[in-house]
Amino acid sequence: MANENVSDIWNPLKVSEMTRFLGLCILMGINRLPSMRMYWQTAKSWHARFFNLFMTSRRFQHINQFFHTFNTNAVPVNNRDKLIKVRPVMDYLKERFAEVYIPNKELYLDEGTMAWRGRLSFKVYNPNKPDKYGVKLYMLAESVSGYIYDFDVYSGIGKTIVDTVTGLVQPLVNKGYHLYMDNYYNSVTLTEKLRELGVYTCGTIRMLRGAPKVLQALAKGKLPLDTTVYRRKDNTFILLWRDKRVVSIITNIHNADTQQVQRRKRIRKRNGTSGIQQVTVNKPTAICEYNKFMKGVDHFDQMVKYYHFTRKTHKWTKKITFYFLQMALHNAYVLYKYNTTDQKKLTLLQFHEVAIWALLHWDTEEWPKTTSSSQHLRHAPDINDDTAPANADAMPTPGPSGVRRPLFTTPPQDEAATESEPEMSATLPSEPAMSATLPFDETVLSDESDSHANVSPPARKPGPIVDSENRMNTKLKHELYRLPKRLKCHVCARSGKRKDTNIGCRTCNVALCVIPCYTNYHRKRVYWVVKK
């Protein structure tokens, strides 16, 4: 077709283009603009010439539109895993985080939030976080550096706190690690369970989670200032300490010892004024150590806020994937500071610049090559694709440029049955929109090789648009089929919009978009009304 739109041509995506795309996305976290299109507007004062040097606006827009991390055609029909579309990247990064670094003895477990205000079944609300609405993640981080050793995404599945914590610390059992947690996780049962696994714990506790009745009564009453009360079971201590308020803590790392610390206290004078005075208090050692090692996840949240490159999008899978990349970039900076021998270390901004430059000028010789197959992201083959390779790790070879695989595939047939037209189901896909990661095979689909090429498509004739008499007849079986070439959608044309499609209804002999024009055309009498 002479006037074929450039967006209808599929061009293979190279690895160098993907690295440039990621590099430009990270650069957008440093040079932030309200919309992506503004980076390529040459006639504006905010134009960044650097972006045009590596990728055009149209190419970046196409890659961003069809960005996926999982083959959606491989999702089972009865799938219950809500994170299946991001699990390959999530599992890969979790494996790499645990392989490349051994954390120090002090660890901290807390929840983080990826901001998300769209519709999502497992979106949570946490008023104590800077991003109150979003996807909750359980993070196990090193207390001092904030290195994320392991993490887990909350997806609404009924999983107890004990199972969540033990699953995160499973690779570190029987190694003498010290785990600090807040009162959301801590309980007497969890402390004893982790002690059996060789992990020692410390943190605040809610008194109703296994604390003795005596301490529960004292916590509700009024203890004298700077007073410590404790109870002990084996090597597990539950302490109450009163300063401005009653603080309850459970630990099997420390005992009930206290230490003198200086803190400021406001003193009211007789003349009605007030002043600040340094006072000495006897503070339990467990509380001092808890305040010292409870900032691992908070440190990570602070570091990623400086140059975060997650942007507003309708796809939560894309945003959480970029959040994972932010996590990987933060861990890389921690490893750089830990292993570098430079006298003057790079700042976080300079480290981002080095990473961006390496992605934009990607070179196969400079990047490390993985030797084991477990370090590669695995490609999930189609469920109903009989031509899929036996080895799931092998990526199928894409077809020639500009040729797409048919939207609905049919099972292979014998040569004797090729003369009859294969029946195709009219059931719409379960996804709200067609996936951008449609698989490709080596079969070249053209007008001559198409099994439905003998079906005459709707002619493009000027004049009024005539509807089919059988479009709302429920007794007939409406079937989807692939057109030899792209034509204007019947519903979009009636609604005053121009949109081409290569799918049509065999019974009505019209070209229709799969979603939502196909359903509207066969179910609504006035299908061309556009809601504003």
Steps between C-alpha positions, in 0.01 A plus 500: 500500500655827389362720776550246776555651841848460646353381829352198321846370404666275753876554521713254698629642828875471543679466831678831444165674452368349822805620695457849354135496599589409859779757505266776387243393759759529778606838359138618530532448876775763508353740243132483590231644272120466532462276191730285289413681178655820634850352484486500117330837440775689321321835482451528876726649763511175696623291206776251590714444191659196657188286446484552122858377463417145609135433413211663322184590681292256293734208568513573873122527509458162328742322735333658801154406373584135444728457802430166671700261713290190445328328209133562573403217264666265749268590789288194590124528487458408868796710613491614865842661515435874480870572457560262210566786256786640711621182669784422251670834570421482872642150544806583291587808707439321830738227392766747389472714815572195715787378280717810464511619862512355851339747743633598839365356822234765566191482274176693503158388374238754406239567235540741211237645269510558126261787432195392298157662499345307213274200515673195643361216707792493746552875537534593868463815709765578760469846661844470664684493166585797274316324216177405671341312207699241314643150478653376824834322501665316788872586491791339682783753497840545654458741789800727436525524121136433402594221257182309409591135550154354437147626445149375444195668348170487685235376255202451731566130559418374851856461631579529869766734634701206631509339154597831337789568738633144500485493120711815472769385746510141374839539319655642821396239755752358749754775426457719808330800336327767707159604364333824611126547443220729619181402681320414176700177477627419848336250731612242751415220256707653220797564731505138615456374142793705371714398796456137395624600153811668640382861444495739798237776512439834667225759464189658639203279577127531554425375847207283391732278293616269775627740768439404866183629661701691760677706235174558313350651814808715566501627143145630542582663833741777588861402554739744667730692264826332401383163633574159342289191566566165330407133496719219372435159342819306424704756305199707381438833679195726483576845640290804589673836528332830579640824361240726336281196461519126563718314247471121476771293333580131457851368444711188523818685398534721808419472869338751738813714540472877472742773402511870573420724206463875468181650360342840490205582721283809500490667841232754596626783719317688773464815294296311239777451243648168395847385411695195384710306749722194460396213726641152555269199478555127545394358167489123430771379265245315287317825420828678417601225259154490346507873428844458345416215260141576403572725200590259218179514297448869581846571363408321177176699471696820543763413239255401226296820546784722381505386135204265468405423139167325554236695313122512493360219287188289453700175529595412855730228368716755321523730800593226747761369253666842498474499879694173500761663275530786749560243769773336290663838431501581872659165585761557228593833659535333842729237350704771328562685828582172673749371240656814351858601583468857371598773740209716388187293449229587253188665628159350428446743212839423347433127532172547312688685227748214462218244483310707242810544285570124510142422391495756220838384364436131544790274405489121509867476600468729802191335648557180700387180333301251703606139476222318685154471350342583835622860466286562191138603497297211367249545222158350564360329188138532394257260664317403182799531269599156374793649311663632819853370563540214743755700699319785672823701528530538124344814358306434177646663190299803387363522151590757237452867573150629451330157530287421803381168623121447473314605810313169531697189415345174385635148563695339214292296258563227248549578133164348419325736734661820371229549242234548767505819698614452864252609760609775731350579836319827541577518870682816590826482696480536874747790513353851480744593224706295261851434621795673341719192522328292235721204412655472156581194300687434180185466288463791260139604470413666170201540277588183306575277800203607710245223534220758491625692197206375293255691722419834341562785746264792535555738212604858560226687315391853566151551624290417805614225735259205481465262794460127465149361554635213708723700735266455804373154411598285796409176320786542256859422588716809451860410427818706505742465210813674378463736205753492215576868562417769752167681456309768685304378803125516432411624851781755518406638158136538608617677817706751302841348580762357265645172619620210286479133594586165346222307680144462377175310556442226243122495543446876477784551247629815672835605644490550878742574780518211745441713809247658546355544151429129444278477810329835444417420138327171583325602823409870480238639266659844510863399503653820363424719801828608661488575872675821596 
